[in-house]
Coordinates of C-alpha atoms in Angstrom, one line a residue:
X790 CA 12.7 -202.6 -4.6
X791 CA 13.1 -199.7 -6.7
X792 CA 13.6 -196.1 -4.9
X793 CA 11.1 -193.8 -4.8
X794 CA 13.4 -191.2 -6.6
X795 CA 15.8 -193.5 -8.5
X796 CA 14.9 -191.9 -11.8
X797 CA 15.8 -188.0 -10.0
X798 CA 19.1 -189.1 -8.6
X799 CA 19.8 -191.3 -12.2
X800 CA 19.1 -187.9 -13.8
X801 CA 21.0 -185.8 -11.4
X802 CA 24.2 -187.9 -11.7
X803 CA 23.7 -188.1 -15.3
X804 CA 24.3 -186.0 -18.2
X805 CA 23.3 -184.9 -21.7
X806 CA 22.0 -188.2 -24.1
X807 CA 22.0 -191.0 -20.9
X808 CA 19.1 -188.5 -18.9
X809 CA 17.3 -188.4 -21.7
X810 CA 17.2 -192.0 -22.3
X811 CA 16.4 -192.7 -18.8
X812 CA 13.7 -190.5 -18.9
X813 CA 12.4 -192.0 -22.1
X814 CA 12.8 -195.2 -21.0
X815 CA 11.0 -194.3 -17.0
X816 CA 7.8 -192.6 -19.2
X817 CA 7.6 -195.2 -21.3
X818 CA 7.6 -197.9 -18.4
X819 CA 4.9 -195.8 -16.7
X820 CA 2.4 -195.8 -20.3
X821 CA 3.5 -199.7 -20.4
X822 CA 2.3 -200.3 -17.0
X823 CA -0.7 -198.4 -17.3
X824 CA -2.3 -200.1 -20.2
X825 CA -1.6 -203.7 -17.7
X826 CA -3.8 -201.5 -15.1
X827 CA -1.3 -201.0 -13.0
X828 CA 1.2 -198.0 -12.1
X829 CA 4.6 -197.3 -10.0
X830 CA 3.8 -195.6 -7.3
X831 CA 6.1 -194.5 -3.6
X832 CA 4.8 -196.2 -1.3
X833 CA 5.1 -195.1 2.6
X834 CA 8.0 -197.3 4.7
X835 CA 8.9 -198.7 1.6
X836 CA 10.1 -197.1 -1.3
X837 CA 8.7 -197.5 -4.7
X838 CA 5.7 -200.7 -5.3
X839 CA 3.4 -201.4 -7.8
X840 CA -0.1 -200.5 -7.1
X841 CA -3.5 -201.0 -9.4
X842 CA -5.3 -199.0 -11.3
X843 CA -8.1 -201.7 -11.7
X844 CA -9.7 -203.9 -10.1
X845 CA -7.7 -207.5 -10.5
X846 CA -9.7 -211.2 -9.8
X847 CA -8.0 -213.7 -8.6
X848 CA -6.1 -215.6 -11.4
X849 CA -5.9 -213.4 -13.3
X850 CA -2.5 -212.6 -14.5
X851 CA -1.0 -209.4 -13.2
X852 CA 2.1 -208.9 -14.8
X853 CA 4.5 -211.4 -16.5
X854 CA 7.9 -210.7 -17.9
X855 CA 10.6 -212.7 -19.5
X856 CA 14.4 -212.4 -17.3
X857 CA 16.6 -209.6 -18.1
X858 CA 19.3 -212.6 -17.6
X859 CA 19.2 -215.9 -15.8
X860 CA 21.2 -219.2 -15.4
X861 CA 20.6 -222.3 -14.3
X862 CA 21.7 -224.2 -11.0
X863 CA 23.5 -226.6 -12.1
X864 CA 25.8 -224.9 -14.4
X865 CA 28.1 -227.8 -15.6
X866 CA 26.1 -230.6 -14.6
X867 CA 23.3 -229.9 -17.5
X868 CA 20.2 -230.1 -15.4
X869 CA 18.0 -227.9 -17.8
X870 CA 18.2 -225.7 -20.8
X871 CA 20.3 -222.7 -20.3
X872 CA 17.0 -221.0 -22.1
X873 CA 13.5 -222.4 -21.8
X874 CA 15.1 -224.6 -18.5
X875 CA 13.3 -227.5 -19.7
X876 CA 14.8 -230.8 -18.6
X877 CA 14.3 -233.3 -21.6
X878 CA 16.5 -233.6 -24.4
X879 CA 19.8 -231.6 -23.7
X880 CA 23.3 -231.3 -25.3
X881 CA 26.1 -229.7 -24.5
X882 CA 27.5 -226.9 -26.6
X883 CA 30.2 -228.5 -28.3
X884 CA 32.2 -225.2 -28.1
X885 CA 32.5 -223.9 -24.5
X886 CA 31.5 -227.6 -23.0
X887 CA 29.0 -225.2 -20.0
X888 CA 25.8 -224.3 -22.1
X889 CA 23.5 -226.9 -22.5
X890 CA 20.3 -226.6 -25.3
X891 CA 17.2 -229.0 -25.7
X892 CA 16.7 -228.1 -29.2
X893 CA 17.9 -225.7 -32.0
X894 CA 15.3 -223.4 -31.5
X895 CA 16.2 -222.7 -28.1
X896 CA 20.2 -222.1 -29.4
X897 CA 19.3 -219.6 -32.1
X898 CA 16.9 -217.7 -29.9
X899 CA 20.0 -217.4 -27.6
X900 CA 23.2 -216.9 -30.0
X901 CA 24.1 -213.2 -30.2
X902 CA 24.5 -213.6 -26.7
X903 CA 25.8 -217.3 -26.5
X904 CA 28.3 -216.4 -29.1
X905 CA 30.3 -214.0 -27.0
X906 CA 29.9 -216.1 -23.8
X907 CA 31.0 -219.1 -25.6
X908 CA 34.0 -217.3 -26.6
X909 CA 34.7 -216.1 -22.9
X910 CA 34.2 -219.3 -21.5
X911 CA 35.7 -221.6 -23.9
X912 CA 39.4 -219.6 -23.2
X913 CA 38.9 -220.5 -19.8
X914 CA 40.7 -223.0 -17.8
X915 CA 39.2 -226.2 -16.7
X916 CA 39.6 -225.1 -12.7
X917 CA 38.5 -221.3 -13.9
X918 CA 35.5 -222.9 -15.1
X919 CA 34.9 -224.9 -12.0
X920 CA 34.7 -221.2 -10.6
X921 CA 31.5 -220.2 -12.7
X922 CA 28.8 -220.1 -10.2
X923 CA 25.2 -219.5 -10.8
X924 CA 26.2 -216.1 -9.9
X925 CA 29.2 -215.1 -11.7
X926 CA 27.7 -216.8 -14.7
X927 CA 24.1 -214.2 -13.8
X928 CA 26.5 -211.7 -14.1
X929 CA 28.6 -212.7 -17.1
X930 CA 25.2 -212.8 -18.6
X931 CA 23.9 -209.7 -17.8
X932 CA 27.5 -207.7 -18.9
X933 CA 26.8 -209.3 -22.4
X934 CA 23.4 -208.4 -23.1
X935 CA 24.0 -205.3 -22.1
X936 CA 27.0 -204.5 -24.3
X937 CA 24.5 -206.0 -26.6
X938 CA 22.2 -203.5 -26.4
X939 CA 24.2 -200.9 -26.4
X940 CA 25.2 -201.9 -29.6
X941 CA 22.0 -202.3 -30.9
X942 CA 22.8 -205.8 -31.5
X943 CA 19.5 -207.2 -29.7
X944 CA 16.2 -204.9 -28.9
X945 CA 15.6 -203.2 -25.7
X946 CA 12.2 -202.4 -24.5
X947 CA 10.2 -200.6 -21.7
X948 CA 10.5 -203.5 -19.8
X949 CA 13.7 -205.2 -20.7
X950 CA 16.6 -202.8 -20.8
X951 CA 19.7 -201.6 -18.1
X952 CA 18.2 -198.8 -16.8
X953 CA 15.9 -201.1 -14.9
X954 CA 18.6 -202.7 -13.8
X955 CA 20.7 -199.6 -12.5
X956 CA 17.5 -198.6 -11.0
X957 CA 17.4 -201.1 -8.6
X958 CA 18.1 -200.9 -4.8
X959 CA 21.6 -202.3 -3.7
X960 CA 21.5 -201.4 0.0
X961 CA 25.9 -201.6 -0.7
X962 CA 26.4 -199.0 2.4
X963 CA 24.6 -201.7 4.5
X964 CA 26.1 -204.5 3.2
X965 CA 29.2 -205.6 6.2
X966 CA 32.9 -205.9 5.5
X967 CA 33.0 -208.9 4.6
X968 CA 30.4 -208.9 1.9
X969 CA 32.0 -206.4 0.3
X970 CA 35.3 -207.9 0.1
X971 CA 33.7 -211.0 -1.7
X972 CA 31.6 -208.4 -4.1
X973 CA 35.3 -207.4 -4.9
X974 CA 36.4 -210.4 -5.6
X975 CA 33.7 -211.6 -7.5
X976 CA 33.6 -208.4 -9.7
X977 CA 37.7 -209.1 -10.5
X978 CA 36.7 -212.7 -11.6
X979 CA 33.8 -211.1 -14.0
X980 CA 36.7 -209.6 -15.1
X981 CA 39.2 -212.2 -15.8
X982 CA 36.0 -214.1 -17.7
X983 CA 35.5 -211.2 -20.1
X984 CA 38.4 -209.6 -21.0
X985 CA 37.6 -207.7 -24.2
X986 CA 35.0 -205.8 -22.0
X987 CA 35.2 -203.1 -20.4
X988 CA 34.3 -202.8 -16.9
X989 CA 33.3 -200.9 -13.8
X990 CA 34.6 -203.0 -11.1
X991 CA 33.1 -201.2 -8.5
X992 CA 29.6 -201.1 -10.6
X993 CA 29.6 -205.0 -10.9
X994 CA 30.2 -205.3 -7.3
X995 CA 26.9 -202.9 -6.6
X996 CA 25.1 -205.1 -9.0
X997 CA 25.9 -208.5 -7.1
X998 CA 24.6 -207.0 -4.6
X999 CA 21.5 -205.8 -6.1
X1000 CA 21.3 -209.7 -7.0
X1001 CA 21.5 -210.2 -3.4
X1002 CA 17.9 -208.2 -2.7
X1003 CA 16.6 -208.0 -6.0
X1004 CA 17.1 -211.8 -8.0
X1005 CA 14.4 -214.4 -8.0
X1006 CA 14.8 -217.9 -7.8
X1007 CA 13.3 -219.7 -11.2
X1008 CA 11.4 -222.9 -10.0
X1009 CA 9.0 -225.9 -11.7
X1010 CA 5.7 -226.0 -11.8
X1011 CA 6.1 -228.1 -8.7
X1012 CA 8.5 -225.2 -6.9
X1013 CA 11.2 -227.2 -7.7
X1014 CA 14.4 -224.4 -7.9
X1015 CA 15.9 -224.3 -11.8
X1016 CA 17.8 -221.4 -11.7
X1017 CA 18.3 -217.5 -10.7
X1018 CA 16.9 -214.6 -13.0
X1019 CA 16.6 -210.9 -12.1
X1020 CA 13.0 -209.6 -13.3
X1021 CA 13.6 -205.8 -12.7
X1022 CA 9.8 -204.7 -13.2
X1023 CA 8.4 -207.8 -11.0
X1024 CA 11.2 -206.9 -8.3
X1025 CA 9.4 -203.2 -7.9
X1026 CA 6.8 -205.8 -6.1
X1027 CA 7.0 -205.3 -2.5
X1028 CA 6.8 -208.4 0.5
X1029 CA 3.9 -209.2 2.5
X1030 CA 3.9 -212.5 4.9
X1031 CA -0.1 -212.3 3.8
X1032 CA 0.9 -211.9 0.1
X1033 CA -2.1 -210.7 -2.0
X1034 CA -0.5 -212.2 -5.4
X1035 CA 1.8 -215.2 -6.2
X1036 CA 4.8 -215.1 -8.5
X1037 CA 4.9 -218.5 -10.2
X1038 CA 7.0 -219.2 -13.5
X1039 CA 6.3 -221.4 -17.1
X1040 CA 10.2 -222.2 -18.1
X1041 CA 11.8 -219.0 -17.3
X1042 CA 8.9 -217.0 -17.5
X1043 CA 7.5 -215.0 -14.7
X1044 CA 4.2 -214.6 -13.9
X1045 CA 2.7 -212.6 -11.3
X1046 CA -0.7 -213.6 -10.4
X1047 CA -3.9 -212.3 -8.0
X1048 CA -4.7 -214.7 -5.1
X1049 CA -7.5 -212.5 -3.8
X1050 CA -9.2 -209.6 -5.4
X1051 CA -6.9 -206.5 -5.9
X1052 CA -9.0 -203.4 -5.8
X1053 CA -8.0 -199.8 -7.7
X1054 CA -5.2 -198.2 -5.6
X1055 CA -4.7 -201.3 -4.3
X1056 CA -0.5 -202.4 -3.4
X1057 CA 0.0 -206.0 -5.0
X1058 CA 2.3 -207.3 -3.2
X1059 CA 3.7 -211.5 -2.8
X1060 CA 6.2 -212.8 -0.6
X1061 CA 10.1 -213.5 -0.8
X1062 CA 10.6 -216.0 1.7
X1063 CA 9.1 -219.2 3.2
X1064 CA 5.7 -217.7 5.1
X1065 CA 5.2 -220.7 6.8
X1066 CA 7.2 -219.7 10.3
X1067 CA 7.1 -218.0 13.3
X1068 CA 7.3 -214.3 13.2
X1069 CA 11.2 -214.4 14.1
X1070 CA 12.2 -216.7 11.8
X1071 CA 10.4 -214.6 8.9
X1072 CA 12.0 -211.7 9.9
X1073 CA 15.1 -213.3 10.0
X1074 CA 15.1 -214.7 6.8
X1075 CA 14.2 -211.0 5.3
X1076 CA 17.1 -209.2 6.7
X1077 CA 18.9 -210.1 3.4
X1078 CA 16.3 -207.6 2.1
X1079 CA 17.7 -204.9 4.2
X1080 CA 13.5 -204.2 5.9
X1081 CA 11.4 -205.2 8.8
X1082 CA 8.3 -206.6 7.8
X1083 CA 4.9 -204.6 9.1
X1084 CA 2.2 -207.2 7.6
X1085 CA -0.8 -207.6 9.2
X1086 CA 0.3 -211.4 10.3
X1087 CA 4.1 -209.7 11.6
X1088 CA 2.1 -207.2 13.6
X1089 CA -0.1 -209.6 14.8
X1090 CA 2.0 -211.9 15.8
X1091 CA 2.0 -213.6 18.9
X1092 CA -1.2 -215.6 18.7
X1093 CA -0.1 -217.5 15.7
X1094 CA 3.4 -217.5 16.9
X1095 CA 2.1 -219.4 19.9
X1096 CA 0.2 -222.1 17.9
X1097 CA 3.7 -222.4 15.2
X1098 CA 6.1 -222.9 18.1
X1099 CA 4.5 -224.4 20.9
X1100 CA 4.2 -227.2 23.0
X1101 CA 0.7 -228.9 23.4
X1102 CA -1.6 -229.4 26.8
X1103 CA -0.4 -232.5 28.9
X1104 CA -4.2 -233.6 28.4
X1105 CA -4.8 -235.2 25.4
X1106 CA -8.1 -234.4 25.4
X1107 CA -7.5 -230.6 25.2
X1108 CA -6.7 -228.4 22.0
X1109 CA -4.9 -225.9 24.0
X1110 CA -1.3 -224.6 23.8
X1111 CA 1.3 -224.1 27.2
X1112 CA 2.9 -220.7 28.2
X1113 CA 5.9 -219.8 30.1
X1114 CA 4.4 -219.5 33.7
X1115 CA 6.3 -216.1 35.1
X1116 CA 9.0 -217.1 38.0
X1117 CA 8.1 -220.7 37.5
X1118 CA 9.6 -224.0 36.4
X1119 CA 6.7 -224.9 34.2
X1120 CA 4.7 -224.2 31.1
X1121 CA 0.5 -224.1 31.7
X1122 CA -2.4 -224.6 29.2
X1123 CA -3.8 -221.2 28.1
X1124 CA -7.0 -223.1 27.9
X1125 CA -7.2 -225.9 30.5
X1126 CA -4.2 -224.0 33.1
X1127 CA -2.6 -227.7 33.7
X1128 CA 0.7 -227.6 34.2
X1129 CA 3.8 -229.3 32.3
X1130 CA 7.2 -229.6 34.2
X1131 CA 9.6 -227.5 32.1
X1132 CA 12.7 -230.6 32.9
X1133 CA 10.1 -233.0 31.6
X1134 CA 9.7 -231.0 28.6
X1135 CA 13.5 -230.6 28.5
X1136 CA 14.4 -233.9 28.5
X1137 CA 11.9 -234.9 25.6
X1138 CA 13.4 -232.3 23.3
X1139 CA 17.0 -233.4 24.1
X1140 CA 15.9 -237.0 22.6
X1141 CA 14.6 -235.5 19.5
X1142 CA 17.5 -233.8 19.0
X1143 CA 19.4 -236.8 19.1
X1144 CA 17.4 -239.1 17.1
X1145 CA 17.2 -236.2 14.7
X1146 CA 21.3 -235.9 14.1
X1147 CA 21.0 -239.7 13.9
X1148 CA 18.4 -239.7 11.2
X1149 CA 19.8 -237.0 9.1
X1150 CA 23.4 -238.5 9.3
X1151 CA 21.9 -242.0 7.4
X1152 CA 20.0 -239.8 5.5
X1153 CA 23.3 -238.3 4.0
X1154 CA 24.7 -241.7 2.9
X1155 CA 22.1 -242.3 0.0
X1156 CA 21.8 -246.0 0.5
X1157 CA 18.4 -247.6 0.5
X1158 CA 19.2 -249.5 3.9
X1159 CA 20.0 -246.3 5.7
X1160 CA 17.4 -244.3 4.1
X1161 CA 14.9 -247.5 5.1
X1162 CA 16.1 -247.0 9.0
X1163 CA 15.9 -243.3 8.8
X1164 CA 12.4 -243.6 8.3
X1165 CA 12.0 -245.4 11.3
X1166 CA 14.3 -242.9 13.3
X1167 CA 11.8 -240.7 11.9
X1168 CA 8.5 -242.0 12.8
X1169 CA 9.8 -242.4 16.3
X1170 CA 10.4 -238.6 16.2
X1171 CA 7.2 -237.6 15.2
X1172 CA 5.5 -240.1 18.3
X1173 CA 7.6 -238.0 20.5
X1174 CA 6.7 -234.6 18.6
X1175 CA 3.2 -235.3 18.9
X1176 CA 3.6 -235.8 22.4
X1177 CA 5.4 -232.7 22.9
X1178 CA 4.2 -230.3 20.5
X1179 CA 0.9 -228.5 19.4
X1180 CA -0.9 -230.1 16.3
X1181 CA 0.0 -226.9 14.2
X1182 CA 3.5 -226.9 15.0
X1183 CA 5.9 -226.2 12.2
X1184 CA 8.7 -228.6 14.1
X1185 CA 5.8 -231.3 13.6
X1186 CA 5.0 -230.0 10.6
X1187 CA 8.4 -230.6 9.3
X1188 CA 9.3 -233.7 10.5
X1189 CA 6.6 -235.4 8.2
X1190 CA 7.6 -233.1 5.2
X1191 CA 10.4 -235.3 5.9
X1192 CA 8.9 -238.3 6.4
X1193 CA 6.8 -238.3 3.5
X1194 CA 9.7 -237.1 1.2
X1195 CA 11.5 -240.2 2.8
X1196 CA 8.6 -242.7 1.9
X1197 CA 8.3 -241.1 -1.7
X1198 CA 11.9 -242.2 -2.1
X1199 CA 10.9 -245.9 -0.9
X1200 CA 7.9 -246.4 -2.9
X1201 CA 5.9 -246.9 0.4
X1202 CA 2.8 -245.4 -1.2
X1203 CA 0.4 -245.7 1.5
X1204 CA 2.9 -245.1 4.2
X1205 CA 3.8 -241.8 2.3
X1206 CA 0.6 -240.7 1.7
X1207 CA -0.6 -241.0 5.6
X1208 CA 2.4 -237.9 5.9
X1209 CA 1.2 -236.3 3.1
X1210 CA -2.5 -235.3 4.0
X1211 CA -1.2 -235.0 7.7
X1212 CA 0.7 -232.1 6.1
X1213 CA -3.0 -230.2 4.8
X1214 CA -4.4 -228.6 7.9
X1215 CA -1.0 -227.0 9.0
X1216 CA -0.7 -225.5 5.4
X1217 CA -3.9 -224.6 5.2
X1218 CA -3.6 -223.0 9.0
X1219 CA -0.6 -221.0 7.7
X1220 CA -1.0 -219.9 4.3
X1221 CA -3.9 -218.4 2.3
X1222 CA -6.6 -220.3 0.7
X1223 CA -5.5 -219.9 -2.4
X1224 CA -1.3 -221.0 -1.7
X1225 CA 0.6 -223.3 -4.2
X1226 CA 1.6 -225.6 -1.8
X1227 CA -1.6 -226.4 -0.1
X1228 CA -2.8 -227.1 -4.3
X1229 CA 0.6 -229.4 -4.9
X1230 CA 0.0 -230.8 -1.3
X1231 CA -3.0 -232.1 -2.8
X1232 CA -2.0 -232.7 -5.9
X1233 CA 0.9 -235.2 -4.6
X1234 CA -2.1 -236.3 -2.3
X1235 CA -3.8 -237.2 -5.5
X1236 CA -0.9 -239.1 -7.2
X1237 CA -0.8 -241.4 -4.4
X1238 CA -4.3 -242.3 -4.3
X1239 CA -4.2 -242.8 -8.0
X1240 CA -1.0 -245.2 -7.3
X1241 CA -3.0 -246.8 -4.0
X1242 CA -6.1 -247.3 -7.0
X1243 CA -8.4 -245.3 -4.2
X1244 CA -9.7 -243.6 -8.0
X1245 CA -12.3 -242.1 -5.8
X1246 CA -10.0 -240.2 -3.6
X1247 CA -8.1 -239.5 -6.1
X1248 CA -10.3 -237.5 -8.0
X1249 CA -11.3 -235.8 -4.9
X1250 CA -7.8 -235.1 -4.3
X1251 CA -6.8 -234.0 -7.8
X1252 CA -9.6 -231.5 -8.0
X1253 CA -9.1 -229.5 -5.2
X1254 CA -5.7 -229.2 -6.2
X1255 CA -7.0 -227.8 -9.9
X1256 CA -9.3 -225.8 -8.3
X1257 CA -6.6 -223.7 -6.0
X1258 CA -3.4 -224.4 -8.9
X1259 CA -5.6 -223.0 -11.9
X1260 CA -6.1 -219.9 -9.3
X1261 CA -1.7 -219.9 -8.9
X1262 CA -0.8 -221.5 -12.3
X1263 CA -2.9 -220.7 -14.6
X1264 CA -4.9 -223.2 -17.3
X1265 CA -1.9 -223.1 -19.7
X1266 CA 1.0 -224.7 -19.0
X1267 CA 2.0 -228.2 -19.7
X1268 CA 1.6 -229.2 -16.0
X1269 CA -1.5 -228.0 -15.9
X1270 CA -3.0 -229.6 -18.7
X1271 CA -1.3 -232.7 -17.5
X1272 CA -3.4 -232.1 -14.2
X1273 CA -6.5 -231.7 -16.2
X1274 CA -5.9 -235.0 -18.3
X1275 CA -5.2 -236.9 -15.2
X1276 CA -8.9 -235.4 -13.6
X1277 CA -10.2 -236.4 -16.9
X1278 CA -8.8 -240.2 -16.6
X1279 CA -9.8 -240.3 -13.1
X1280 CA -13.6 -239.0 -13.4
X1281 CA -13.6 -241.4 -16.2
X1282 CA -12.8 -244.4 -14.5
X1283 CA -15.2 -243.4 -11.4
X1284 CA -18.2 -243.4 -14.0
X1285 CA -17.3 -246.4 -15.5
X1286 CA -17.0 -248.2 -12.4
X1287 CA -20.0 -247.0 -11.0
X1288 CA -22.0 -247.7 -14.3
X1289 CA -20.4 -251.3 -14.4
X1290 CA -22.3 -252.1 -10.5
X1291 CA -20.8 -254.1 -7.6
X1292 CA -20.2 -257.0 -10.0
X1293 CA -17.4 -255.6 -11.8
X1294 CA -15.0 -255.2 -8.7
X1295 CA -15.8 -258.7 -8.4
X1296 CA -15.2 -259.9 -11.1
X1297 CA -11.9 -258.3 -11.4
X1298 CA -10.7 -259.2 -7.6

């Protein structure tokens, strides 16, 4: 989301040593990129993208890049390392009482810069700190490190310097009234934080909202959210719904991989929202991006729209999906033409929607009992959905997300698992073969077998997880090779049941 002539009008607007660096820094960018195979190039209806020079395979590592700044979630709660964002292991600095470390390592690597935010944050007030949101304290972060560099203090490179940063698209004279009143306000309490610094006020407000269209949200290895870091070179990547790459992280590292082969001139492009929705809903959830999506699937459309979103045939015996009949009070089969009474179909949805707020309220409360009769509300609402709704619909589809998250929480293994690979066809309906969540659908498929001691299955299950995760992950990160071990254990166990014959269930029953 760079402009295709950021680096002219950064130029144009500036003078004598700063266009010079600028250049510097764009040329060396472009020779950086180059020997990666790859190249910034303007792309038509879209600004700048990235684009190969080569020919990519898929899992194979496009591009990775460590944060220009990032920050965790949960900023005073502790919930991960405010470097690596691992989980294990963490203490508070004793200083400013926000940043948490999980080792020493991790606190030197991150003390020019910690030094001068502890020192901010440590003056503050115990209510001004309760202000520090993951995205004031992004923005604290980035200030620092780039007074830092300035100074000369910490290295800058090709990829991992401001003028990156400034590069970037803010879309501020589309951003409403409102917005840009908070951007003010937010800018002033950047302010008040760092008080020795000097500031642009009305700089830091463009940059929140170049945040806004241009930060990624750091997850686990099981797309868990961690934190928020911005990745200027990885946010030159353009959207697609039918994404040709995935961007997946290792602790706050980014990596950009191929799902498909990428071919020389080819635009690698992944997606920034949720892709599995109707075509409104994705378009929806994109206008924070400030474009209209023209993807294949957006183009397309209506067929999978129809299939996402609809209700189902009356005949249980038929696959087909209803339609609005035109001037009538019905829906009809596109494939069978029955009929289904539109105050029928009414009155069936209005029940969901009351069992639903019923549910979700007893969810809320965090006790076992409730969560235990939620569950039931639950199953109820999926008899009815099933009823109602096509077998690839994402209201269906949701409703055991939910259940199976619900039975997870309960220990109900085989309960849980039922959801769980009832779940697999509608992923693998709506995203591409090789997606991270149809691999951790499987993977979680595979944990439960292992629990239910179905080793069989569970092998099964944890391979074809392997098989689309080393594609999206890699083979070297500690959840993978904790995936790996766990295939290991269970192909082991297989073999040594079927070397021990019938008798050895037996004699172990």
């Amino acid at each position: 989301m760079i402009t295709s002539n950021t680096t002219r009008l950064f130029l144009c607007e500036t003078s004598g040593s700063g266009r010079g660096r600028m250049a510097n820094w764009a040329e060396q960018l472009q020779r950086e990129l180059a020997g990666r195979g790859l190249a910034v190039a303007s792309i038509p209806g879209k600004g700048r993208g990235l684009v190969a020079s080569r020919t990519f395979f898929p899992g194979e590592v496009i591009i990775s890049q460590e944060p220009y700044a990032s920050t965790s979630n949960k900023i005073l709660v502790g919930s991960s390392c405010d470097h690596c964002f691992a989980s294990d292991n963490l203490r508070k600095c004793s200083v400013c009482r926000v940043t948490w470390y999980c080792s020493s390592d991790c606190q030197k690597v991150e003390w020019k810069l910690h030094q001068l935010e502890c020192r901010a944050m440590a003056a503050l007030t115990e209510d001004r700190k309760k202000m520090l949101t993951p995205t004031i304290r992004l923005m604290v972060r980035l200030v620092l490190k780039r007074k830092l560099q300035n100074e000369k203090v910490i290295p800058s490179s090709c990829i991992d310097n401001y003028y990156l940063v400034d590069a970037l698209e803010s879309h501020i004279s589309e951003v409403d009234e409102n917005q840009l009143v908070l951007y003010a306000q937010m800018a002033n309490l950047v302010d008040l934080i760092l008080p020795s610094v000097e500031l642009d006020l009305k700089e830091i407000a463009h940059t929140f909202s170049k945040f806004a269209c241009n930060a990624h949200t750091i997850c686990d290895s099981e797309l868990r959210p961690l934190g928020t870091g911005l990745y200027p070179v990885i946010s030159i990547i353009n959207h697609s719904c039918v994404p040709n790459a995935v961007l997946t992280f290792d602790g706050r590292t980014a990596y950009v991989r191929a799902l498909q082969p990428i071919g020389k001139d080819e635009e690698v492009s992944i997606s920034y929202i949720e892709t599995a929705a109707v075509t409104k809903k994705r378009q929806n959830d994109l206008k924070q991006y400030f474009f209209t999506c023209t993807c294949p699937r957006c183009v397309k459309g209506s067929e999978d729209d129809a299939l996402l979103e609809s209700y189902r045939c009356k005949n249980q015996a038929c696959d087909g999906f209803l339609l609005p009949e035109s001037g009538e009070k019905a829906y009809t089969c596109q494939k069978c033409s029955i009929s289904r009474d539109e105050e029928e179909v009414k009155k069936m949805t209005r029940e969901i929607v009351l069992l639903s707020d019923k549910a979700s309220s007893l969810l809320k409360s965090g006790r076992k009992i409730d969560t235990t009769e939620a569950g039931s509300i639950y199953k109820t609402i999926e008899q009815l959905e099933q009823k109602l709704y096509h077998a690839f619909s994402i209201t269906l589809l949701h409703t055991r997300e939910t259940l199976l998250k619900i039975y997870m929480e309960l220990q109900d293994w085989q309960t849980a698992l039922t959801y769980c690979k009832s779940t697999i066809p509608v992923y693998e309906r709506v995203y591409p073969p090789f997606h991270p969540m149809i691999g951790l659908q499987f993977y979680t498929c595979g944990k439960l077998e292992w629990l239910l001691e179905c080793t069989e299955d569970a092998l099964k299950s944890l391979t074809k997880a392997a098989d689309i995760l080393r594609i999206t992950h890699g083979t070297k990160s500690q959840f993978m090779k904790e995936l790996f071990g766990k295939i290991e254990e269970a192909r082991a166990e297989v073999s040594f049941r079927l070397s021990s014959g019938p008798g050895h269930d037996e004699q172990f029953s």
